[in-house]
Coordinates of C-alpha atoms (C1' of nucleotides) in Angstrom, one line a residue:
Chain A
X8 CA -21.3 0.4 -3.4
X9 CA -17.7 -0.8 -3.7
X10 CA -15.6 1.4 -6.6
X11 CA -12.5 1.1 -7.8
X12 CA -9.9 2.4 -10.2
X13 CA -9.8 0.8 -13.1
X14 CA -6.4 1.3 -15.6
X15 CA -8.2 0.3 -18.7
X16 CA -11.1 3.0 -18.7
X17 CA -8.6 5.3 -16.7
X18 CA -11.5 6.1 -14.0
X19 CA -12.9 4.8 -10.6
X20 CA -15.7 2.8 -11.5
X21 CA -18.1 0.5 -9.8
X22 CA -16.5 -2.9 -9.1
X23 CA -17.5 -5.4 -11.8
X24 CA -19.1 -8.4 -10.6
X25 CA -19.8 -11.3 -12.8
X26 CA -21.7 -13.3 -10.7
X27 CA -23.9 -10.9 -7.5
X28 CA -22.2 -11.2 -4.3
X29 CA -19.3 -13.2 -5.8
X30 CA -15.6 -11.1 -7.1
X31 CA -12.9 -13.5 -8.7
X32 CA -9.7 -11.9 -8.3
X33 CA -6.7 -12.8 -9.7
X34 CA -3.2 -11.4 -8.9
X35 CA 0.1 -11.8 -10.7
X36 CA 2.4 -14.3 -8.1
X37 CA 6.1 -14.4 -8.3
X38 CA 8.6 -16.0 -9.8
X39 CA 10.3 -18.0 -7.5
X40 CA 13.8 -18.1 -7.6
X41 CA 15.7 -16.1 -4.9
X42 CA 14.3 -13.6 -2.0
X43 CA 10.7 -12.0 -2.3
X44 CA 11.4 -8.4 -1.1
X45 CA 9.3 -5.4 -0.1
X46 CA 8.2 -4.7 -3.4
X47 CA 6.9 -8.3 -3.5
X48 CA 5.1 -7.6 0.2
X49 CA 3.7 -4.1 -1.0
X50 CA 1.8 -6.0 -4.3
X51 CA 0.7 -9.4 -2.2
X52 CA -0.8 -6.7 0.8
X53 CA -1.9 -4.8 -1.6
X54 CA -4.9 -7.5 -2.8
X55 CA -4.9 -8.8 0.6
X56 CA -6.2 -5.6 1.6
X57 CA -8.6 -5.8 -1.3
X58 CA -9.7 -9.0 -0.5
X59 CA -10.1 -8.6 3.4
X60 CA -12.4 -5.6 2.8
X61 CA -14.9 -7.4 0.4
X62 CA -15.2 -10.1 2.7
X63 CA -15.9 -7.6 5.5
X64 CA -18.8 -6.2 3.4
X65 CA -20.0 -10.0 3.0
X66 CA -18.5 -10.6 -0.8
X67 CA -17.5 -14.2 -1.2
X68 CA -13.9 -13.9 -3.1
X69 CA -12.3 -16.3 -5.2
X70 CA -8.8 -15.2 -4.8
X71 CA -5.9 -16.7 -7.3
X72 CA -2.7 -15.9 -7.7
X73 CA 0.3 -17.6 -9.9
X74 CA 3.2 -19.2 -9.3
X75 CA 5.5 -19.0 -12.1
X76 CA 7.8 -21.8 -11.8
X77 CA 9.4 -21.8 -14.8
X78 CA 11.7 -19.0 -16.5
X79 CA 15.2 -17.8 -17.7
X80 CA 15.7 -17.0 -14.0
X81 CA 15.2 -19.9 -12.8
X82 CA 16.9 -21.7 -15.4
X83 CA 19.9 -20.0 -14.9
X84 CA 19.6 -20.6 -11.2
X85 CA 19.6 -24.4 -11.5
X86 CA 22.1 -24.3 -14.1
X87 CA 24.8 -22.3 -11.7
X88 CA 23.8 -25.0 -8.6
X89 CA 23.3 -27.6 -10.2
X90 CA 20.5 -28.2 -9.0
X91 CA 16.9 -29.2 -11.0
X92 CA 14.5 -26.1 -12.1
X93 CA 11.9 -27.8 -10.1
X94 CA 13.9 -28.3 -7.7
X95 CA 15.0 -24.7 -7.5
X96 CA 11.2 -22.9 -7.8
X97 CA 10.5 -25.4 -4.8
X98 CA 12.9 -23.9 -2.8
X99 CA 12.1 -20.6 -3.3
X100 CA 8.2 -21.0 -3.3
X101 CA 9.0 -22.1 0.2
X102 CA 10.7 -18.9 1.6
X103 CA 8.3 -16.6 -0.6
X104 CA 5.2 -18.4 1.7
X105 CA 6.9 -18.2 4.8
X106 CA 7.4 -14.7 4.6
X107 CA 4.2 -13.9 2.6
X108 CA 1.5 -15.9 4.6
X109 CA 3.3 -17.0 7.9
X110 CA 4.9 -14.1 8.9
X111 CA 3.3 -11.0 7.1
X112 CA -0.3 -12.5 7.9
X113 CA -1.7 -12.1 4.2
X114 CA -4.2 -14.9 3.6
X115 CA -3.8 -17.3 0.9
X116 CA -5.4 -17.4 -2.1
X117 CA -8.0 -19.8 -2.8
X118 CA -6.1 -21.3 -6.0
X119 CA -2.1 -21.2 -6.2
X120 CA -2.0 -22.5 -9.8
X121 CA 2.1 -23.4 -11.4
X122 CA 3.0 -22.9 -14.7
X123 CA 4.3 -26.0 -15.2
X124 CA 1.1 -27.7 -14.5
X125 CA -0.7 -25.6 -16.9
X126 CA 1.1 -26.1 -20.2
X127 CA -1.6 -28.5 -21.9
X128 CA -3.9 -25.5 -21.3
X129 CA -1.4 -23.5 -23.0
X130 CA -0.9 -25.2 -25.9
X131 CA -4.6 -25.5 -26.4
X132 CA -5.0 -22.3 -26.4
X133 CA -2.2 -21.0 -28.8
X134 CA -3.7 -23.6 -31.4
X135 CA -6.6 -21.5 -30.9
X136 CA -4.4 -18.7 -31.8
X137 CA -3.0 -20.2 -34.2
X138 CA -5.7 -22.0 -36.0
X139 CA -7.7 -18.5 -36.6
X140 CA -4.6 -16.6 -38.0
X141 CA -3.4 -14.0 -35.2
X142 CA -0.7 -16.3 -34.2
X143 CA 2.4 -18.0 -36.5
X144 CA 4.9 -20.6 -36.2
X145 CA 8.4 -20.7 -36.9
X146 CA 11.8 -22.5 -35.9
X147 CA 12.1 -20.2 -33.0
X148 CA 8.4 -20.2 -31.4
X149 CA 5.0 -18.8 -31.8
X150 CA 4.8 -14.9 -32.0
X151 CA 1.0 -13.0 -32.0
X152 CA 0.4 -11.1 -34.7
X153 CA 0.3 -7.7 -32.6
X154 CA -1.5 -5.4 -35.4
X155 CA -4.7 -7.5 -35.8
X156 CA -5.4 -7.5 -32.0
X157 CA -7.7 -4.4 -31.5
X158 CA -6.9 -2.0 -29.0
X159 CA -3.7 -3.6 -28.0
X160 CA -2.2 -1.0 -26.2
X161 CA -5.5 0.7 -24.4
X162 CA -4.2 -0.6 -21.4
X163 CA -1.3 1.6 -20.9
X164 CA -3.3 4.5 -23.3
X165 CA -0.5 4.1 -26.3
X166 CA -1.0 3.8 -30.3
X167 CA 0.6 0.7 -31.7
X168 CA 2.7 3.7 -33.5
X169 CA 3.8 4.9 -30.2
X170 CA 4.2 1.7 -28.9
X171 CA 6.2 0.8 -32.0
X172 CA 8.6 3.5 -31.9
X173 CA 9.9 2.7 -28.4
X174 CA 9.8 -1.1 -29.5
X175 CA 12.0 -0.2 -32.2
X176 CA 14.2 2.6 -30.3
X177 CA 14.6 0.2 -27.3
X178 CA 14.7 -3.6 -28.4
X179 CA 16.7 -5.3 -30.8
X180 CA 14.8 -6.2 -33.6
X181 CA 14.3 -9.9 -34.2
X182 CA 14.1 -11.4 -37.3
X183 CA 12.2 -13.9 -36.7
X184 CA 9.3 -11.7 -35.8
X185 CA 7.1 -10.0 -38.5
X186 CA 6.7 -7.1 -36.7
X187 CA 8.8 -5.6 -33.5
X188 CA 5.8 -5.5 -31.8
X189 CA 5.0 -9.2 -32.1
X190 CA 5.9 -11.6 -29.2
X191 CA 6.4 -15.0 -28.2
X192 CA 3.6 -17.3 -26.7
X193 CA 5.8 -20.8 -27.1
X194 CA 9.8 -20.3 -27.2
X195 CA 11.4 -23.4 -28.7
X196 CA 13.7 -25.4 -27.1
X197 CA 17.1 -24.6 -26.5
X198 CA 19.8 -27.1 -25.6
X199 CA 20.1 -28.3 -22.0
X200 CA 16.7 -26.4 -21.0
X201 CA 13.4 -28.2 -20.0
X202 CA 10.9 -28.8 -22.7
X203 CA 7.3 -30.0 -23.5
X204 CA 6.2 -31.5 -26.4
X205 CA 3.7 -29.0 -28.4
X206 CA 2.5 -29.3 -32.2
X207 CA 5.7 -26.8 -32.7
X208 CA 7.9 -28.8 -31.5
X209 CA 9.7 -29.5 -28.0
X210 CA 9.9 -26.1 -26.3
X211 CA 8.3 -23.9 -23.2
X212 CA 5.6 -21.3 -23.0
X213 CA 6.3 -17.7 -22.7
X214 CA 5.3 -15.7 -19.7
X215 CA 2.0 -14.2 -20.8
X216 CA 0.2 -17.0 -21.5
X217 CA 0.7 -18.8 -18.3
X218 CA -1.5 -16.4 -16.4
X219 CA -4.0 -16.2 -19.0
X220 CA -4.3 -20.1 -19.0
X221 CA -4.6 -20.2 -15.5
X222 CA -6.7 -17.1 -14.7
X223 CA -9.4 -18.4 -17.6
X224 CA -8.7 -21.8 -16.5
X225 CA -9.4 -21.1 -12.5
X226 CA -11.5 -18.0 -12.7
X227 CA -13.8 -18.3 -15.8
X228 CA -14.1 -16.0 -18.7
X229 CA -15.0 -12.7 -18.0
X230 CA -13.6 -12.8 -14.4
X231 CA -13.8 -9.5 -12.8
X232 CA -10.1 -8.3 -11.0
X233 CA -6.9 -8.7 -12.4
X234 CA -4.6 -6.8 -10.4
X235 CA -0.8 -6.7 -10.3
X236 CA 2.0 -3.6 -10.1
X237 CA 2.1 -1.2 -12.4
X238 CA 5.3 -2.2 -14.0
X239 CA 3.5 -5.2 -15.5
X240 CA 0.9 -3.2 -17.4
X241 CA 3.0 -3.3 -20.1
X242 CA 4.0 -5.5 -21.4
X243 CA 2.7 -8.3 -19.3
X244 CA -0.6 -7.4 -18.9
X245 CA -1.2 -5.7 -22.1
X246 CA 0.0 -9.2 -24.0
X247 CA -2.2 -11.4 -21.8
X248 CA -5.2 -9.2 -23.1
X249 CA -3.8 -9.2 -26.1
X250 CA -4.0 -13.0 -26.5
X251 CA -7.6 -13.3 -24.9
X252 CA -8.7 -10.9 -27.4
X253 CA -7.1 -12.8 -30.3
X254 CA -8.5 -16.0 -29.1
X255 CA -12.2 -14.4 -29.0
X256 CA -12.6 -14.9 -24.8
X257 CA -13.7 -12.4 -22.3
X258 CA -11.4 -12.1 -20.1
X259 CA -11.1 -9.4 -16.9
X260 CA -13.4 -6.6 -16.4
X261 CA -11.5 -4.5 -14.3
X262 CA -7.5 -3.7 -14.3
X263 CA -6.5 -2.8 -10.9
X264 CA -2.3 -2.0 -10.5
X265 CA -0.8 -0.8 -7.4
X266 CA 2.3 1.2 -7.2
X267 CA 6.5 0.7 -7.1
X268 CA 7.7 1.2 -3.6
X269 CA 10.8 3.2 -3.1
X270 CA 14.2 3.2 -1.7
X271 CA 15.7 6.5 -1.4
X272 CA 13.9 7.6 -4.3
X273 CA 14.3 4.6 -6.5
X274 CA 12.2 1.8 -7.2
X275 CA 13.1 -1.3 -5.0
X276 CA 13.9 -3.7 -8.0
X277 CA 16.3 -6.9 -8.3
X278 CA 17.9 -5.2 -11.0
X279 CA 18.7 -1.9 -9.3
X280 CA 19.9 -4.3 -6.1
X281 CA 18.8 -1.7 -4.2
X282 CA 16.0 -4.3 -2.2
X283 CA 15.6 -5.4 0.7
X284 CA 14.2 -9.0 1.1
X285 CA 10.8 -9.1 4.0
X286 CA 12.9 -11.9 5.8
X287 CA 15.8 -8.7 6.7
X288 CA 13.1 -6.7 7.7
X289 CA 11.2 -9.0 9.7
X290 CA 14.1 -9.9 11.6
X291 CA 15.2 -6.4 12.7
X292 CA 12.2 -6.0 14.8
X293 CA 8.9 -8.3 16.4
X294 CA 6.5 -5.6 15.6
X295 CA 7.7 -4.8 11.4
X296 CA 5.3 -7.0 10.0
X297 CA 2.4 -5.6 11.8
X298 CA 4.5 -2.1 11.2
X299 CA 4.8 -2.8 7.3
X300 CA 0.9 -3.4 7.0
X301 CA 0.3 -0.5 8.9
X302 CA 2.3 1.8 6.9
X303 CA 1.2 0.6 3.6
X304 CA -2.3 0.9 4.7
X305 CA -1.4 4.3 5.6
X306 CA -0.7 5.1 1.9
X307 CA -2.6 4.8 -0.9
X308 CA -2.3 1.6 -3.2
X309 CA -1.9 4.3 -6.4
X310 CA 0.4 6.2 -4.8
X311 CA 4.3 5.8 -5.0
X312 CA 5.4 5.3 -1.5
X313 CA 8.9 5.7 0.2
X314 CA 10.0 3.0 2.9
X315 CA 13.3 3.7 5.3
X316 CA 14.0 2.7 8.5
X317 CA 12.2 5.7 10.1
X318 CA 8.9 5.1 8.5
X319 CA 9.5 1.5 10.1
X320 CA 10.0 3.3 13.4
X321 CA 7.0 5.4 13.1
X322 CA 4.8 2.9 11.8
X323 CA 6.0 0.8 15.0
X324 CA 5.0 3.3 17.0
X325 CA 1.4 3.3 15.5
X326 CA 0.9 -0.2 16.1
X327 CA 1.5 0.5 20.0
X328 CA -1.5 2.6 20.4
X329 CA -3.4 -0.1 19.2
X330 CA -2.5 -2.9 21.5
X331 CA -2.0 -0.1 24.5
X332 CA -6.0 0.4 24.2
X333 CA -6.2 -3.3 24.4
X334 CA -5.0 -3.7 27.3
X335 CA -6.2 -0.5 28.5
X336 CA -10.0 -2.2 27.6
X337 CA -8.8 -5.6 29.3
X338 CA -7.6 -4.0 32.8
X339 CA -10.8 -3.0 32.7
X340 CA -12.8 -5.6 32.1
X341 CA -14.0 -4.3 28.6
X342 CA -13.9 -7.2 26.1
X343 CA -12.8 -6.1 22.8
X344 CA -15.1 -8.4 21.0
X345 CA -18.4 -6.6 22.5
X346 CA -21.9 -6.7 20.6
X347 CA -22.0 -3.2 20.0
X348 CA -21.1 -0.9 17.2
X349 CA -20.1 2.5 16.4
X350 CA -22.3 3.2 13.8
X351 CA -20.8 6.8 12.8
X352 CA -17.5 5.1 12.8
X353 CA -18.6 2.1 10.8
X354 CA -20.2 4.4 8.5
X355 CA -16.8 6.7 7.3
X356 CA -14.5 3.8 7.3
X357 CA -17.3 2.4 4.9
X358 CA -17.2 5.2 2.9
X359 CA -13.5 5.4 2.6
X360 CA -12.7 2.2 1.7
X361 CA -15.7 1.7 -0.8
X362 CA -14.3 4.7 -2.5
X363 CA -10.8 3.0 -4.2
X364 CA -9.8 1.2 -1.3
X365 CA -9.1 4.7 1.0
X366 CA -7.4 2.5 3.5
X367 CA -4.8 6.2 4.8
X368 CA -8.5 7.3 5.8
X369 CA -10.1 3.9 6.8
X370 CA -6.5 4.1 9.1
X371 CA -7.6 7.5 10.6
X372 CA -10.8 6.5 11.3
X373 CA -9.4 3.4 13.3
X374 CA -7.1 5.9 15.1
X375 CA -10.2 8.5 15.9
X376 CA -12.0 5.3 17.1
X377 CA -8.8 4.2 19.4
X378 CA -9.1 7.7 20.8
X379 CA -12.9 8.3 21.3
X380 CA -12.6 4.6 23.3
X381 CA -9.4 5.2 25.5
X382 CA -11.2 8.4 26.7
X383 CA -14.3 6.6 27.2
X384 CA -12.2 4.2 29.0
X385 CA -10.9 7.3 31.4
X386 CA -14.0 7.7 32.7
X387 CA -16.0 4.8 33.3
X388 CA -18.2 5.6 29.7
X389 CA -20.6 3.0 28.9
X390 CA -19.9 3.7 25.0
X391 CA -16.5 2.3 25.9
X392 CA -17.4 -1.1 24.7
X393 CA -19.0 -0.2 21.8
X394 CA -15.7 2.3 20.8
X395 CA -13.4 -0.6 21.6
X396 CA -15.1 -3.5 20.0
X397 CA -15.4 -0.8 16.8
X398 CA -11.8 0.0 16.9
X399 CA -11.0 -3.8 17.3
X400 CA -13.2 -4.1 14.3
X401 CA -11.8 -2.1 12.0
X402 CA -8.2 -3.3 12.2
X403 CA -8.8 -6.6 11.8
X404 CA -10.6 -5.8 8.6
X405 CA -7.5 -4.5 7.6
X406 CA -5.4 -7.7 8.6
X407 CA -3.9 -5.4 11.5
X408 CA -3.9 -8.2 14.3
X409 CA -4.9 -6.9 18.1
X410 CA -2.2 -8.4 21.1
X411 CA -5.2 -10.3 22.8
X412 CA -3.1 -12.2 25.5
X413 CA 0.2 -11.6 26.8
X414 CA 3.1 -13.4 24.9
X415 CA 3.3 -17.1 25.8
X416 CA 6.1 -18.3 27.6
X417 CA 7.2 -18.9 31.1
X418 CA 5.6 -15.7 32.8
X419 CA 6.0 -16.7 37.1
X420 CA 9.2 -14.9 37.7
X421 CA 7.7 -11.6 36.1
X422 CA 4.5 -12.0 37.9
X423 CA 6.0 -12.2 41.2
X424 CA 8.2 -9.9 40.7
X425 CA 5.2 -7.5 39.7
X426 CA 3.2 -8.9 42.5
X427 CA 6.3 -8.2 44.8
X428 CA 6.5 -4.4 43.5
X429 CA 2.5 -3.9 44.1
X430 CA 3.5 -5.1 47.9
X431 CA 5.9 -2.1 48.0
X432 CA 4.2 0.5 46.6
X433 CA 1.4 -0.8 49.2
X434 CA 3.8 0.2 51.7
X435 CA 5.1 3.0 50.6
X436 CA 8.6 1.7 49.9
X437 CA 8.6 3.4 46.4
X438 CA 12.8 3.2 46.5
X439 CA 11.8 -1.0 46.5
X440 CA 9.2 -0.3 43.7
X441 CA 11.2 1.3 41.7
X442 CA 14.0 -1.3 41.9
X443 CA 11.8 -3.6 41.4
X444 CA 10.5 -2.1 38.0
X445 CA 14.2 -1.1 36.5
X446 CA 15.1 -4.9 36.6
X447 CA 11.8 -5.3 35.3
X448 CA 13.0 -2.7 32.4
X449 CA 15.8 -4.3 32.3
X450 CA 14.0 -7.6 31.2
X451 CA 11.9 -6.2 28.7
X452 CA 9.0 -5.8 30.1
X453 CA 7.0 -2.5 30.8
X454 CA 4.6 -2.0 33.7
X455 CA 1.8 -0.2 33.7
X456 CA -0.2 1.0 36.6
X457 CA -3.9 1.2 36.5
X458 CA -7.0 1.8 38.7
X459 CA -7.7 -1.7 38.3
X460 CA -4.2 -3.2 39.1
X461 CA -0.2 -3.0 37.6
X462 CA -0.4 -4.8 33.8
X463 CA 2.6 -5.6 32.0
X464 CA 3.8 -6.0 28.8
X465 CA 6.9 -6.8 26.6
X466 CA 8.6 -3.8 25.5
Chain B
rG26 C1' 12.3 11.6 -26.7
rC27 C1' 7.1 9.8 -26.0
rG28 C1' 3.2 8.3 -22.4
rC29 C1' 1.4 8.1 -17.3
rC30 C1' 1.6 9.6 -12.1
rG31 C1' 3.2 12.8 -8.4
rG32 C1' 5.2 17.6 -5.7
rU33 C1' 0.6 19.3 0.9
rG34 C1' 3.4 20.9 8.2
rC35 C1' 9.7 18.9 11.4
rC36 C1' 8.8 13.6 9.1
rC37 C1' 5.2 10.0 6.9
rG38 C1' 0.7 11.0 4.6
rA39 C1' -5.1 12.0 3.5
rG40 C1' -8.1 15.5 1.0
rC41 C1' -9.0 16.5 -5.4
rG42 C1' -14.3 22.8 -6.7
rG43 C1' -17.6 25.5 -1.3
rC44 C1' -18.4 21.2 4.9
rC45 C1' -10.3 23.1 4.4
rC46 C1' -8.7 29.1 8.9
rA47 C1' -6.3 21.3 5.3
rA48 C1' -7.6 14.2 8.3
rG49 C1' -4.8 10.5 10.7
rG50 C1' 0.1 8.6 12.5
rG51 C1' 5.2 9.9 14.2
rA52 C1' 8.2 13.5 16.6
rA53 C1' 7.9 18.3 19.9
rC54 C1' 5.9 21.4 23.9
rG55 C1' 2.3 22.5 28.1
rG56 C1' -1.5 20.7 31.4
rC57 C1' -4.4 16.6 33.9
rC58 C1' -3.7 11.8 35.9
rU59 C1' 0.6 9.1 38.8
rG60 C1' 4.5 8.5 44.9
rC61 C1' 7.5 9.0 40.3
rA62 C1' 6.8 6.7 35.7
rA63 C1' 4.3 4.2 31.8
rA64 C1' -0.2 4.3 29.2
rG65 C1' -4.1 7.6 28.4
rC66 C1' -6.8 12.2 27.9
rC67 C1' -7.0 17.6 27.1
rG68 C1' -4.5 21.5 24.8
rU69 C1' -0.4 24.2 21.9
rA70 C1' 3.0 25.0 18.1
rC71 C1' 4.3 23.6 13.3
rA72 C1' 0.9 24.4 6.2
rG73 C1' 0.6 32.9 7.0
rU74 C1' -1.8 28.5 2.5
rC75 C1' -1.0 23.2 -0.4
rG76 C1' 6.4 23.1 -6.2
rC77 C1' 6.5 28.1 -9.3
rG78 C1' 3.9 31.5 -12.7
rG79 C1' -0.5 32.7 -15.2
rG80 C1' -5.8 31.7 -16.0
rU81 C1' -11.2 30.0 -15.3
rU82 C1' -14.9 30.6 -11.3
rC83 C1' -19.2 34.1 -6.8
rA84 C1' -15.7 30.3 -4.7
rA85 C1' -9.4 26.4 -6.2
rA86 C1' -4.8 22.5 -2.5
rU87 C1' -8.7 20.7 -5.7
rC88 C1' -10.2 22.7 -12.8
rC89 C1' -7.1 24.7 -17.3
rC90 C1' -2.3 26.4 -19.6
rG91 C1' 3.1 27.0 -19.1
rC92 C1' 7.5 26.0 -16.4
rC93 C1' 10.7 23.5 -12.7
rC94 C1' 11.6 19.0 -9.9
rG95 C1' 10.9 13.7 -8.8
rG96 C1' 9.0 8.8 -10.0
rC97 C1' 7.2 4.8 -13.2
rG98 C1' 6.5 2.6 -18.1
rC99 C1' 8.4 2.2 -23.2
rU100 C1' 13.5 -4.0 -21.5
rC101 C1' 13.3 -9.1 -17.1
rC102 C1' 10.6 -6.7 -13.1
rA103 C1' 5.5 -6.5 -7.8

RNA sequence: GCGCCGGUGCCCGAGCGGCCCAAGGGAACGGCCUGCAAAGCCGUACAGUCGCGGGUUCAAAUCCCGCCCGGCGCUCCA
């Protein structure tokens, strides 16, 4: 049975599941206006991971995730180009899917929903809101009557007194608000900003209610994962519940949030600057996106996790052993997609990741497999295909892609020069072989010698 | 200030009451293999004990209390 921590009850619990072998997930998207960063890559992995692994135990997801295409940011974007808002979340939607899908190799969610194409839905539902009392209307928007929503804060485990006193420490009180707490569902229109036409007059929605619209809308009451980082429990998620409460719908059953990611001991935020974007890291090296996933596998989701260039390198390193038993398997005529299983293995990476998503142990279990098959592979052991095709297996359930062939490209000129070195090691004329394999070195490429023949690979 | 989460080897990072004289990865060292390498395997060292001090228990890295340090939230934020 699949469990998972769940921030409203504060507890690993079994996975709710609205329909039997069916989970709806939906996870908080950006806001596209400039560079996703690694914070972005660590949430979208994150319920990648989630999703890959109920698939792998035969679950039939229904993944969504937002975008939000409209927003001060954005605003203000287009306003300093010169350029439309549409125009600019277009853009930027663009290089956040290039980096997220194409080259991080997270799989797309099922429904990619905008804002903008949501706000009947919206209005709808704040004339629920406002039709039964727990929302109100002035010149300035639509605020929610925070105080009559029960439980408001359960999601971050505060009072509405605590709450309160850091709303009124921390923001400047509004007067158009009847209580600090309150907030805005529909901001009304300011001059030279897109509008819609609602019964409150020309304006736009505020942030919450787009994903409750769309996760409602897409997902169905009572869906079972919302998941997101844990800097949007408050106030994001908490106002999101807050308004599905008000309105009387069920909305998620299970609050999953994963962790900040750090930079030298600081969050990786756009306002701290301190970021940087997954297109400068993908760039510095072929192997960081598989390197990336690997790393953040190897931490927990809960866990605040550092990221410099030397857990880059070490993660890189990781990845190696992975396709070096590949090609170990290959050389030996060991297919890595074999029938057979390693059941014990199977069994504890199972175990780990049913319990929270324990993808650091699912990891080591991968890495005890790699082991257990390249020593099978040593001596001829007929559990080698099992151990390979396990290993194999496992990463893939983790999104960690195998190097199945050898890069494409124009490959002659290496082969004969390989073929050329076998010819002089054959006769001896290991000052020629060696030659032979610096200019090789010198090219990139590594040679390896087996009992079955020299293989090659780019370095 | 209030709330929440952490502090485990040289580095990253699991474990969260007995199976721990603490997983896995990286780095190091020795051996085997190799013409030499690479890759791999085997082994060793590194945590004299898991931030510090008390306590609970037959038993604690794991639970409780206090303290120190770090992070996150309370504000747009993944």
């Amino acid at each position: 049975m699949i469990r998972l921590f769940d921030t409203l009850t504060g507890a690993v619990r079994p996975l709710a599941q609205r329909d039997e072998g069916k989970v709806s997930l939906y996870a908080c998207g950006p806001t596209v206006y400039d560079h996703p960063h690694l914070g972005h890559a660590r949430q979208a992995m994150t319920y990648d991971f989630m999703r890959r692994y109920f698939e792998w135990r035969g679950l039939e997801v229904h993944h969504a995730a937002n975008v939000t295409d409209i927003d001060d940011n954005i605003i203000n974007r287009a306003k300093r180009e010169g350029s439309t808002e549409s125009a600019v979340a277009a853009e930027w939607k663009a290089v956040y899917d290039e980096a997220i899908f194409e080259r991080l190799n997270i799989l797309r969610p099922h429904d990619r929903p905008h804002a903008t194409e949501f706000v009947a839905q919206m209005v709808e539902f704040i004339e629920t809101l406002v039709d039964n009392g727990t929302a109100y209307a002035n010149e300035s928007g639509v605020y929610l009557r925070v105080h009559l929503v029960e439980g408001y804060g359960d999601l971050v485990h505060r009072s509405l007194e605590e709450l309160r006193e850091g709303a009124g420490a921390r923001v400047d009180v509004d007067d158009n608000k009847e209580d600090p707490l309150d907030f805005a569902l529909w901001k009304a229109a300011k001059p030279g900003e897109p509008v819609w036409p609602s019964p409150w007059g020309d304006g736009r929605p505020g942030w919450h209610i787009e994903c409750v619209a769309m996760s409602l809308g897409i997902l169905g009451d009572g869906f079972d994962l919302h998941g997101g980082g844990t800097d949007l429990a408050f106030p994001h998620h908490t106002n999101e519940r807050a308004e599905a409460i008000a309105a009387g719908r069920d909305f998620a059953q299970h609050w999953v949030h994963n962790a900040m990611l750090n930079i030298g001991g600081e969050k990786m935020s756009k306002s701290l600057g301190n970021y940087t974007t997954i297109g400068a890291l993908l760039d510095e090296h072929p192997d960081n996106g598989r390197a990336l996933r690997l790393a953040l596998l190897q931490t927990h989701y809960r866990k605040v996790m550092e990221l410099n260039p030397a857990v880059m390198e070490q993660a890189r390193e990781g990845v190696k052993r992975l396709d070096a038993m590949a090609r170990k398997a290959t050389s030996a005529g060991v297919p890595l997609d074999g029938p057979e299983r390693d059941t014990g293995a199977i069994t504890a990476f199972t175990t780990a990741m049913d319990d929270d998503l324990g993808t650091p142990e699912g990891v080591a279990t991968m890495f005890e497999t790699i082991r257990r098959a390249n020593a099978a592979l040593d001596v001829g052991d007929d559990t080698a295909g099992a151990l390979v095709a396990t290993a194999v297996e496992l990463a893939e359930a983790m999104g960690l892609e195998v190097q199945r062939t050898k890069p494409t490209g124009d490959d002659t000129d290496i082969d004969a020069l390989v073929v050329a070195r076998t010819q002089a090691r054959a006769e001896k004329d290991f000052v020629e072989a060696d030659r032979i394999r610096d200019e090789l070195t010198a090219l990139g490429i590594t040679v390896e010698d087996t009992p079955n023949g020299p293989i090659w690979h780019r370095s």
